[in-house]
Amino acid sequence: MVINVSRPQIVVEPPGPKAKEWIEKDKQLLSTSLTRTAPLVPAETWYVWVKDVDGNIYLDFGSGIAVVNVGHRHPKVVEAIKKTVDILDHTNSCDFYHYLQVMYAERITKLTPGNFRKRVFFGNSGTEAVECALKAVKWHARTRPYIIGFVPGFHGRTMGSLSFTTTKLTARRGFFPMMPGAVHVPFPNTYRPPFKGIKEDEVVEAVLSYIEDYLFKYVVPPDEVAAVLIEPILGAGGVVVAPDEFLQKLYKITREHGIYFIADEVQTGFARTGKMWAIEYSGVVPDVMTVSKAIANGLPMGVCITRAELLEWDPDCHENTLGANPIVVSAALAVLDVIEEERLADNAAKMGAYLMKRLRELQDKYDPIGDVRGRGLMIGVEFVKDRRTKEPYVKFRNIVIEEAFKRGLIILGAGISALRIQPPLVIKEEHIDIAIEIMDQALKAAMERCK
Ligand SMILES: Cc1ncc(COP(=O)(O)O)c(C=O)c1O
């Protein structure tokens, strides 16, 4: 069913009576580890709209955490799913073969950077894609027990990927020990330099020097490092772009020491940043890429793409039951078609530039907006109590999310005090104008409430 509106419509203050009922039951039944941003209980979705069980219609600038890149229930994706469901369900892709899986592997290996031969492993989530990457580099680099990750990175919540997830202590507390050999290095955040006293333009060299002059000299022999694992743009960590120069120099270090470079594009992938992959901005060609989230527009799938040699290992050393389900893979193939046919990378770049310009206008108006940053339609807005000290303004950020939601705009938080603005890549200027109008009101309300 199509949701035919041109603006959000709030008919009852959320949570409405039906939403309240479900939320009450949810509170009794579901894991309390789930962090809830707003009392949203969706009933229908379409394009850029989400309708809740009480009839409220929201403009979705979260995309289910950067998932519905081609828009909710894109007709081509729905058609592909229906077609497959009518003829195929599950047979299992470890014991038997599957043509859709092969078709997808053919396409994704051509679409990812690098002219070398590649192989693909199919799982069901981002964390599984990362687990596969970690296991593949470990299996091949047996005399190299260390893997370097960046803080605050997010790579998933299973024990291997969790070893490199450092966005919040709550994600890690109580779970030690995780995978041994995880080494943590500060992410090159130019807005908040990781070392006290250094300037924005000194961040790249400072972090590289930490690796080369400290880590590699005193802590971890570089010839014992199997891989580096990095998000080209921090997602959950607050939408922080790694400077291209940093990625290029880090890559050079990996080449010097025979270290694999793993780019985690679970959040940045599938045209989100204005290019198919965020790593393309730097020109770095990773040995391994992990992708998921937008891959099948909401159906569970996560894929690890590597230099062929890395997925040439012993039969049975890595498999799963549900990976490469035909219905899910047919949706993923349709997603690739839509991204190409509708030139969504270009639209993300164009709309992203417009959205960034409009957000900077809000920054001129509201002092608590310390920084607006990002690439394409992966944008972070960070709130501070004081633009000079950059003290995080968590309360203000949370109120902005709440007030925007009350007015029909879905936005998510990230990092300590940032918003993560990630609408579907099919949005138009008119949707951005509505979002900015609502954010303006939400910011005004937050200024009042924080007086
Ligand atoms: C960069 C990155 N890697 C891995 C993951 C884990 O993905 P999933 O939640 O599907 O396990 C996420 C999830 O947010 C992510 O952003």
Short mmCIF file of C-alpha atoms and ligand atoms in Angstrom, two decimals:
data_model
loop_
_atom_site.label_atom_id
_atom_site.label_comp_id
_atom_site.label_asym_id
_atom_site.label_seq_id
_atom_site.Cartn_x
_atom_site.Cartn_y
_atom_site.Cartn_z
CA MET A 1 0.00 0.00 0.00
CA VAL A 2 1.22 3.49 -0.85
CA ILE A 3 1.38 6.18 1.86
CA ASN A 4 0.20 9.15 -0.11
CA VAL A 5 1.25 12.30 1.76
CA SER A 6 3.54 15.22 1.11
CA ARG A 7 4.18 16.06 4.78
CA PRO A 8 4.33 14.20 8.09
CA GLN A 9 0.95 13.97 9.82
CA ILE A 10 0.70 13.68 13.58
CA VAL A 11 -2.92 12.84 14.42
CA VAL A 12 -2.34 11.82 18.04
CA GLU A 13 0.58 12.73 20.27
CA PRO A 14 2.98 9.76 20.22
CA PRO A 15 2.82 7.28 21.76
CA GLY A 16 -0.87 6.98 20.87
CA PRO A 17 -3.13 4.45 22.61
CA LYS A 18 -2.27 1.50 20.34
CA ALA A 19 1.45 2.23 20.46
CA LYS A 20 1.24 2.44 24.27
CA GLU A 21 -0.27 -1.04 24.46
CA TRP A 22 2.47 -2.62 22.35
CA ILE A 23 5.19 -0.75 24.21
CA GLU A 24 3.85 -2.00 27.55
CA LYS A 25 3.89 -5.61 26.32
CA ASP A 26 7.31 -5.14 24.75
CA LYS A 27 8.63 -3.95 28.10
CA GLN A 28 7.55 -7.23 29.69
CA LEU A 29 8.85 -9.51 26.96
CA LEU A 30 11.83 -8.15 25.11
CA SER A 31 15.48 -7.98 26.06
CA THR A 32 16.17 -4.86 28.08
CA SER A 33 19.45 -4.42 26.19
CA LEU A 34 17.62 -2.70 23.33
CA THR A 35 18.11 1.07 23.43
CA ARG A 36 14.94 2.83 22.37
CA THR A 37 15.17 6.29 20.79
CA ALA A 38 11.46 7.07 20.45
CA PRO A 39 8.06 5.41 21.07
CA LEU A 40 7.59 4.44 17.43
CA VAL A 41 5.54 1.32 16.62
CA PRO A 42 5.41 1.14 12.82
CA ALA A 43 2.43 -0.32 11.01
CA GLU A 44 3.24 0.57 7.40
CA THR A 45 6.17 1.92 5.47
CA TRP A 46 6.49 3.46 2.03
CA TYR A 47 9.20 5.46 0.23
CA VAL A 48 10.37 8.04 2.81
CA TRP A 49 7.37 7.58 5.13
CA VAL A 50 6.64 5.49 8.22
CA LYS A 51 3.06 5.21 9.53
CA ASP A 52 2.60 4.09 13.12
CA VAL A 53 -0.15 1.91 14.61
CA ASP A 54 -2.12 5.02 15.61
CA GLY A 55 -2.04 6.57 12.15
CA ASN A 56 0.78 9.09 12.65
CA ILE A 57 2.96 9.50 9.58
CA TYR A 58 6.66 10.31 9.99
CA LEU A 59 9.32 11.46 7.56
CA ASP A 60 12.14 8.95 7.95
CA PHE A 61 15.59 10.54 8.16
CA GLY A 62 17.04 7.48 9.88
CA SER A 63 16.35 4.81 7.25
CA GLY A 64 16.27 2.13 9.95
CA ILE A 65 19.96 2.88 10.67
CA ALA A 66 21.10 3.47 7.08
CA VAL A 67 19.27 0.44 5.73
CA VAL A 68 16.45 1.46 3.38
CA ASN A 69 18.73 3.30 0.97
CA VAL A 70 16.40 2.77 -2.02
CA GLY A 71 13.39 3.88 0.03
CA HIS A 72 10.92 1.81 2.03
CA ARG A 73 9.40 -1.08 0.05
CA HIS A 74 10.82 0.02 -3.28
CA PRO A 75 8.52 -1.58 -5.92
CA LYS A 76 11.42 -3.30 -7.70
CA VAL A 77 12.67 -4.85 -4.47
CA VAL A 78 9.15 -5.95 -3.50
CA GLU A 79 8.63 -7.45 -6.96
CA ALA A 80 11.92 -9.37 -6.79
CA ILE A 81 11.02 -10.76 -3.36
CA LYS A 82 7.53 -11.81 -4.51
CA LYS A 83 8.87 -13.48 -7.64
CA THR A 84 11.36 -15.55 -5.68
CA VAL A 85 8.98 -16.39 -2.86
CA ASP A 86 6.64 -17.93 -5.42
CA ILE A 87 9.23 -20.44 -6.59
CA LEU A 88 11.93 -20.88 -3.92
CA ASP A 89 12.48 -20.74 -0.17
CA HIS A 90 15.42 -22.31 1.61
CA THR A 91 17.63 -25.22 0.61
CA ASN A 92 20.87 -24.14 2.38
CA SER A 93 23.83 -22.68 0.65
CA CYS A 94 26.61 -24.66 2.31
CA ASP A 95 25.61 -28.16 1.27
CA PHE A 96 24.27 -27.13 -2.11
CA TYR A 97 24.84 -24.52 -4.76
CA HIS A 98 22.72 -21.53 -5.65
CA TYR A 99 22.61 -19.49 -8.84
CA LEU A 100 21.37 -16.30 -7.15
CA GLN A 101 24.31 -16.45 -4.75
CA VAL A 102 26.70 -16.83 -7.68
CA MET A 103 25.00 -13.99 -9.56
CA TYR A 104 25.36 -11.72 -6.55
CA ALA A 105 29.00 -12.69 -6.01
CA GLU A 106 29.71 -11.90 -9.67
CA ARG A 107 28.19 -8.45 -9.35
CA ILE A 108 29.54 -7.41 -5.98
CA THR A 109 33.10 -8.45 -6.83
CA LYS A 110 32.95 -6.20 -9.90
CA LEU A 111 31.47 -3.31 -7.95
CA THR A 112 34.02 -3.28 -5.11
CA PRO A 113 37.43 -1.61 -5.52
CA GLY A 114 40.37 -3.66 -6.80
CA ASN A 115 41.02 -5.39 -10.11
CA PHE A 116 42.30 -8.54 -8.46
CA ARG A 117 40.36 -11.81 -8.18
CA LYS A 118 37.95 -11.84 -5.25
CA ARG A 119 35.76 -14.23 -3.30
CA VAL A 120 32.60 -13.68 -1.27
CA PHE A 121 31.09 -15.11 1.91
CA PHE A 122 27.39 -14.66 2.71
CA GLY A 123 26.05 -14.19 6.24
CA ASN A 124 22.99 -12.56 7.75
CA SER A 125 24.22 -9.37 9.39
CA GLY A 126 26.97 -6.82 9.68
CA THR A 127 28.56 -8.51 12.64
CA GLU A 128 28.73 -11.80 10.72
CA ALA A 129 30.44 -10.07 7.80
CA VAL A 130 33.01 -8.71 10.26
CA GLU A 131 33.43 -12.11 11.98
CA CYS A 132 34.16 -13.63 8.59
CA ALA A 133 36.75 -10.94 7.86
CA LEU A 134 38.44 -11.49 11.24
CA LYS A 135 38.46 -15.27 10.85
CA ALA A 136 39.76 -15.10 7.27
CA VAL A 137 42.73 -12.88 8.15
CA LYS A 138 43.44 -14.90 11.28
CA TRP A 139 43.37 -18.20 9.40
CA HIS A 140 45.79 -16.90 6.79
CA ALA A 141 48.14 -14.92 8.98
CA ARG A 142 48.68 -17.45 11.76
CA THR A 143 51.93 -16.03 13.02
CA ARG A 144 50.26 -12.62 13.34
CA PRO A 145 47.95 -12.65 16.36
CA TYR A 146 47.15 -8.93 16.47
CA ILE A 147 44.46 -6.92 14.69
CA ILE A 148 44.26 -3.13 15.01
CA GLY A 149 40.93 -1.32 15.36
CA PHE A 150 40.04 2.34 15.95
CA VAL A 151 38.31 4.04 18.86
CA PRO A 152 35.37 4.75 18.91
CA GLY A 153 34.60 2.23 16.19
CA PHE A 154 31.52 0.08 15.80
CA HIS A 155 31.78 -3.32 14.15
CA GLY A 156 29.07 -5.43 15.81
CA ARG A 157 28.28 -7.19 19.04
CA THR A 158 29.37 -10.81 18.66
CA MET A 159 32.54 -11.64 20.56
CA GLY A 160 34.99 -11.13 17.68
CA SER A 161 33.51 -7.92 16.31
CA LEU A 162 32.76 -6.70 19.85
CA SER A 163 36.49 -6.77 20.54
CA PHE A 164 36.71 -3.83 18.14
CA THR A 165 33.47 -2.09 19.14
CA THR A 166 34.46 0.80 21.34
CA THR A 167 31.64 3.31 20.94
CA LYS A 168 30.44 2.99 24.53
CA LEU A 169 31.56 1.15 27.63
CA THR A 170 28.04 -0.24 28.01
CA ALA A 171 28.67 -2.33 24.88
CA ARG A 172 31.77 -3.89 26.46
CA ARG A 173 31.17 -3.92 30.21
CA GLY A 174 30.81 -7.44 31.57
CA PHE A 175 31.97 -9.20 28.42
CA PHE A 176 35.72 -9.34 28.89
CA PRO A 177 37.64 -11.33 27.74
CA MET A 178 36.65 -11.10 24.11
CA MET A 179 38.91 -12.00 21.21
CA PRO A 180 42.57 -11.81 22.21
CA GLY A 181 44.91 -9.72 20.08
CA ALA A 182 42.61 -6.71 19.59
CA VAL A 183 44.67 -3.52 19.67
CA HIS A 184 43.01 -0.11 19.87
CA VAL A 185 44.20 3.11 18.27
CA PRO A 186 42.40 6.47 18.38
CA PHE A 187 40.34 7.33 15.30
CA PRO A 188 41.63 10.45 13.51
CA ASN A 189 38.83 12.78 14.59
CA THR A 190 39.71 16.29 13.42
CA TYR A 191 36.85 17.98 15.29
CA ARG A 192 37.87 16.38 18.58
CA PRO A 193 41.59 15.61 18.26
CA PRO A 194 42.28 12.40 20.17
CA PHE A 195 45.36 13.79 21.95
CA LYS A 196 45.14 16.89 24.12
CA GLY A 197 46.86 19.98 22.79
CA ILE A 198 47.09 19.03 19.14
CA LYS A 199 45.41 21.01 16.39
CA GLU A 200 42.98 19.80 13.74
CA ASP A 201 45.65 19.69 11.05
CA GLU A 202 47.99 17.69 13.28
CA VAL A 203 45.59 14.81 13.88
CA VAL A 204 46.59 12.63 10.92
CA GLU A 205 50.29 12.69 11.76
CA ALA A 206 49.65 12.29 15.50
CA VAL A 207 47.64 9.09 15.06
CA LEU A 208 50.07 7.68 12.50
CA SER A 209 52.95 8.48 14.80
CA TYR A 210 51.13 6.74 17.65
CA ILE A 211 51.03 3.61 15.47
CA GLU A 212 54.54 3.78 14.09
CA ASP A 213 56.56 5.38 16.87
CA TYR A 214 54.77 3.95 19.90
CA LEU A 215 52.71 0.88 19.09
CA PHE A 216 55.06 -0.67 16.55
CA LYS A 217 58.19 0.15 18.56
CA TYR A 218 57.14 -0.82 22.08
CA VAL A 219 53.89 -2.78 22.13
CA VAL A 220 53.07 -4.74 19.00
CA PRO A 221 55.67 -5.91 16.47
CA PRO A 222 54.25 -4.91 13.07
CA ASP A 223 55.19 -8.31 11.65
CA GLU A 224 52.77 -9.83 14.17
CA VAL A 225 49.83 -7.70 12.99
CA ALA A 226 47.40 -9.52 10.68
CA ALA A 227 45.09 -6.64 9.79
CA VAL A 228 43.75 -3.18 10.44
CA LEU A 229 39.97 -2.83 10.66
CA ILE A 230 38.50 0.62 10.05
CA GLU A 231 35.26 2.38 9.15
CA PRO A 232 36.02 5.02 6.49
CA ILE A 233 33.40 7.12 8.28
CA LEU A 234 32.52 6.32 11.89
CA GLY A 235 28.82 5.50 12.00
CA ALA A 236 27.64 4.76 15.54
CA GLY A 237 30.74 6.59 16.76
CA GLY A 238 29.24 9.91 15.65
CA VAL A 239 29.57 10.20 11.84
CA VAL A 240 33.21 11.24 11.77
CA VAL A 241 34.97 11.18 8.40
CA ALA A 242 38.48 9.69 8.40
CA PRO A 243 40.66 12.14 6.43
CA ASP A 244 41.58 10.68 3.02
CA GLU A 245 45.21 11.41 3.75
CA PHE A 246 44.99 9.28 6.90
CA LEU A 247 43.51 6.31 5.06
CA GLN A 248 46.12 6.62 2.32
CA LYS A 249 49.00 6.73 4.78
CA LEU A 250 47.55 3.94 6.91
CA TYR A 251 47.24 1.86 3.75
CA LYS A 252 50.89 2.56 2.93
CA ILE A 253 51.89 1.34 6.40
CA THR A 254 49.92 -1.87 5.85
CA ARG A 255 51.71 -2.46 2.52
CA GLU A 256 55.10 -1.95 4.16
CA HIS A 257 54.40 -4.54 6.83
CA GLY A 258 52.31 -7.13 4.96
CA ILE A 259 49.17 -6.25 6.95
CA TYR A 260 45.67 -6.77 5.49
CA PHE A 261 43.45 -3.69 5.21
CA ILE A 262 39.80 -4.34 6.15
CA ALA A 263 37.33 -1.58 5.30
CA ASP A 264 34.10 -1.96 7.25
CA GLU A 265 31.49 -0.48 4.92
CA VAL A 266 28.51 -1.98 6.71
CA GLN A 267 27.08 1.49 7.28
CA THR A 268 28.79 3.58 4.60
CA GLY A 269 28.10 1.23 1.70
CA PHE A 270 25.61 1.10 -1.15
CA ALA A 271 25.84 4.73 -2.33
CA ARG A 272 25.10 6.24 1.10
CA THR A 273 28.07 8.64 1.00
CA GLY A 274 27.68 9.82 -2.60
CA LYS A 275 29.90 7.07 -3.96
CA MET A 276 29.12 3.37 -3.97
CA TRP A 277 31.74 2.90 -1.19
CA ALA A 278 33.13 5.53 1.16
CA ILE A 279 36.66 4.14 0.83
CA GLU A 280 36.64 5.25 -2.83
CA TYR A 281 37.11 8.89 -1.76
CA SER A 282 40.61 8.00 -0.57
CA GLY A 283 41.51 5.76 -3.50
CA VAL A 284 42.54 3.02 -1.04
CA VAL A 285 41.87 -0.49 -2.33
CA PRO A 286 41.14 -2.66 0.70
CA ASP A 287 41.99 -6.36 0.84
CA VAL A 288 38.71 -7.06 2.57
CA MET A 289 35.37 -5.26 2.64
CA THR A 290 32.44 -5.97 4.93
CA VAL A 291 28.96 -4.88 3.86
CA SER A 292 25.44 -5.32 5.19
CA LYS A 293 22.64 -2.95 6.34
CA ALA A 294 21.42 -1.46 3.01
CA ILE A 295 22.47 -4.55 1.07
CA ALA A 296 18.94 -5.99 0.77
CA ASN A 297 16.99 -2.92 1.91
CA GLY A 298 16.09 -4.45 5.28
CA LEU A 299 16.23 -8.18 4.67
CA PRO A 300 18.97 -9.84 6.71
CA MET A 301 22.22 -10.20 4.78
CA GLY A 302 25.87 -9.43 5.41
CA VAL A 303 28.69 -10.13 3.05
CA CYS A 304 32.46 -10.28 3.30
CA ILE A 305 34.35 -9.66 0.05
CA THR A 306 38.06 -10.41 -0.02
CA ARG A 307 41.08 -10.91 -2.22
CA ALA A 308 40.44 -14.45 -3.44
CA GLU A 309 43.29 -15.95 -1.41
CA LEU A 310 41.66 -14.97 1.88
CA LEU A 311 38.55 -17.04 1.32
CA GLU A 312 40.54 -20.01 0.03
CA TRP A 313 40.62 -22.04 3.22
CA ASP A 314 39.57 -25.47 4.44
CA PRO A 315 36.06 -26.80 3.80
CA ASP A 316 33.96 -26.53 6.96
CA CYS A 317 36.18 -23.90 8.62
CA HIS A 318 33.50 -21.22 8.11
CA GLU A 319 29.83 -21.66 7.10
CA ASN A 320 26.32 -20.84 8.27
CA THR A 321 22.79 -22.15 7.75
CA LEU A 322 20.76 -19.18 6.61
CA GLY A 323 23.31 -17.11 4.66
CA ALA A 324 22.44 -16.38 1.02
CA ASN A 325 18.77 -17.19 1.39
CA PRO A 326 17.40 -16.92 -2.18
CA ILE A 327 14.63 -14.48 -1.28
CA VAL A 328 17.07 -12.18 0.48
CA VAL A 329 19.65 -12.39 -2.30
CA SER A 330 17.03 -11.59 -4.94
CA ALA A 331 16.18 -8.45 -2.95
CA ALA A 332 19.90 -7.60 -2.82
CA LEU A 333 20.20 -7.98 -6.60
CA ALA A 334 17.22 -5.65 -7.05
CA VAL A 335 18.85 -3.11 -4.70
CA LEU A 336 21.92 -3.02 -6.96
CA ASP A 337 19.67 -2.50 -10.01
CA VAL A 338 17.82 0.37 -8.35
CA ILE A 339 21.03 2.07 -7.19
CA GLU A 340 22.32 1.98 -10.75
CA GLU A 341 19.10 2.80 -12.61
CA GLU A 342 18.13 5.67 -10.33
CA ARG A 343 21.72 6.91 -10.02
CA LEU A 344 21.40 6.99 -6.26
CA ALA A 345 25.06 7.72 -5.58
CA ASP A 346 24.67 10.95 -7.57
CA ASN A 347 21.44 11.78 -5.80
CA ALA A 348 23.06 11.14 -2.41
CA ALA A 349 25.89 13.50 -3.33
CA LYS A 350 23.52 16.20 -4.62
CA MET A 351 20.94 15.97 -1.85
CA GLY A 352 23.70 15.59 0.72
CA ALA A 353 25.27 18.89 -0.38
CA TYR A 354 21.89 20.62 -0.16
CA LEU A 355 21.10 19.10 3.25
CA MET A 356 24.52 20.04 4.57
CA LYS A 357 24.04 23.64 3.35
CA ARG A 358 20.64 23.85 5.08
CA LEU A 359 22.05 22.35 8.29
CA ARG A 360 24.86 24.92 8.26
CA GLU A 361 22.21 27.64 8.10
CA LEU A 362 20.79 26.15 11.32
CA GLN A 363 24.30 26.12 12.76
CA ASP A 364 24.50 29.89 12.15
CA LYS A 365 21.26 30.27 14.09
CA TYR A 366 21.82 27.90 17.03
CA ASP A 367 25.02 28.05 19.09
CA PRO A 368 24.79 24.48 20.45
CA ILE A 369 25.43 23.12 16.93
CA GLY A 370 29.19 22.73 17.14
CA ASP A 371 29.82 20.80 13.94
CA VAL A 372 28.05 19.66 10.77
CA ARG A 373 29.96 17.03 8.82
CA GLY A 374 29.73 13.96 6.66
CA ARG A 375 29.62 12.80 3.08
CA GLY A 376 26.61 12.42 0.82
CA LEU A 377 23.60 11.47 2.91
CA MET A 378 25.63 10.31 5.90
CA ILE A 379 25.64 13.46 7.99
CA GLY A 380 26.50 14.14 11.61
CA VAL A 381 25.44 17.16 13.64
CA GLU A 382 27.27 17.49 16.93
CA PHE A 383 25.97 19.50 19.87
CA VAL A 384 28.24 21.30 22.32
CA LYS A 385 27.69 23.45 25.40
CA ASP A 386 30.34 25.85 24.20
CA ARG A 387 31.83 26.01 20.71
CA ARG A 388 35.28 26.78 22.12
CA THR A 389 35.52 24.07 24.79
CA LYS A 390 33.37 21.65 22.70
CA GLU A 391 31.90 20.15 25.84
CA PRO A 392 29.32 17.59 24.61
CA TYR A 393 25.69 18.67 25.08
CA VAL A 394 23.98 15.30 25.44
CA LYS A 395 20.75 16.59 26.99
CA PHE A 396 20.27 19.08 24.15
CA ARG A 397 20.81 16.39 21.49
CA ASN A 398 18.30 14.10 23.16
CA ILE A 399 15.69 16.84 23.36
CA VAL A 400 16.17 17.70 19.67
CA ILE A 401 15.50 14.06 18.73
CA GLU A 402 12.41 13.98 20.98
CA GLU A 403 10.99 17.28 19.73
CA ALA A 404 11.62 16.37 16.08
CA PHE A 405 9.87 13.04 16.58
CA LYS A 406 6.84 14.71 18.18
CA ARG A 407 6.58 16.81 14.99
CA GLY A 408 6.90 13.83 12.65
CA LEU A 409 10.61 13.60 11.84
CA ILE A 410 12.66 10.49 12.62
CA ILE A 411 16.34 11.15 13.33
CA LEU A 412 18.78 9.03 15.31
CA GLY A 413 21.60 9.82 17.68
CA ALA A 414 25.23 8.72 17.36
CA GLY A 415 28.44 9.24 19.29
CA ILE A 416 28.23 11.11 22.56
CA SER A 417 26.20 14.13 21.50
CA ALA A 418 25.62 13.93 17.76
CA LEU A 419 22.69 13.35 15.44
CA ARG A 420 23.08 10.87 12.63
CA ILE A 421 21.07 12.06 9.66
CA GLN A 422 20.67 9.33 7.06
CA PRO A 423 17.52 9.62 4.95
CA PRO A 424 16.75 7.18 2.14
CA LEU A 425 18.85 8.08 -0.91
CA VAL A 426 15.71 8.68 -2.99
CA ILE A 427 14.76 11.87 -1.14
CA LYS A 428 14.11 15.16 -2.89
CA GLU A 429 14.76 18.77 -1.88
CA GLU A 430 11.15 19.12 -0.71
CA HIS A 431 11.74 16.42 1.94
CA ILE A 432 14.91 18.14 3.10
CA ASP A 433 13.03 21.45 3.40
CA ILE A 434 10.40 19.78 5.59
CA ALA A 435 13.08 18.13 7.74
CA ILE A 436 14.92 21.44 8.18
CA GLU A 437 11.67 23.23 9.10
CA ILE A 438 10.97 20.59 11.77
CA MET A 439 14.56 20.61 13.02
CA ASP A 440 14.38 24.39 13.30
CA GLN A 441 11.30 24.05 15.53
CA ALA A 442 12.89 21.21 17.50
CA LEU A 443 16.05 23.26 18.06
CA LYS A 444 13.99 26.24 19.20
CA ALA A 445 12.12 24.00 21.65
CA ALA A 446 15.42 22.55 22.91
CA MET A 447 16.80 26.07 23.47
CA GLU A 448 13.69 26.84 25.56
CA ARG A 449 13.87 23.60 27.54
CA CYS A 450 17.59 24.00 28.24
CA LYS A 451 17.37 27.63 29.43
C1 LIG B 1 30.26 -0.16 10.56
C2 LIG B 1 29.42 -1.26 11.16
N1 LIG B 1 29.92 -2.50 11.21
C3 LIG B 1 29.21 -3.53 11.72
C4 LIG B 1 27.94 -3.32 12.23
C5 LIG B 1 27.17 -4.47 12.80
O1 LIG B 1 26.08 -4.75 11.99
P1 LIG B 1 24.82 -5.59 12.58
O2 LIG B 1 24.12 -4.70 13.53
O3 LIG B 1 24.03 -5.93 11.36
O4 LIG B 1 25.39 -6.80 13.23
C6 LIG B 1 27.39 -2.04 12.20
C7 LIG B 1 26.07 -1.79 12.77
O5 LIG B 1 25.66 -0.69 13.05
C8 LIG B 1 28.15 -0.98 11.66
O6 LIG B 1 27.68 0.27 11.62
#
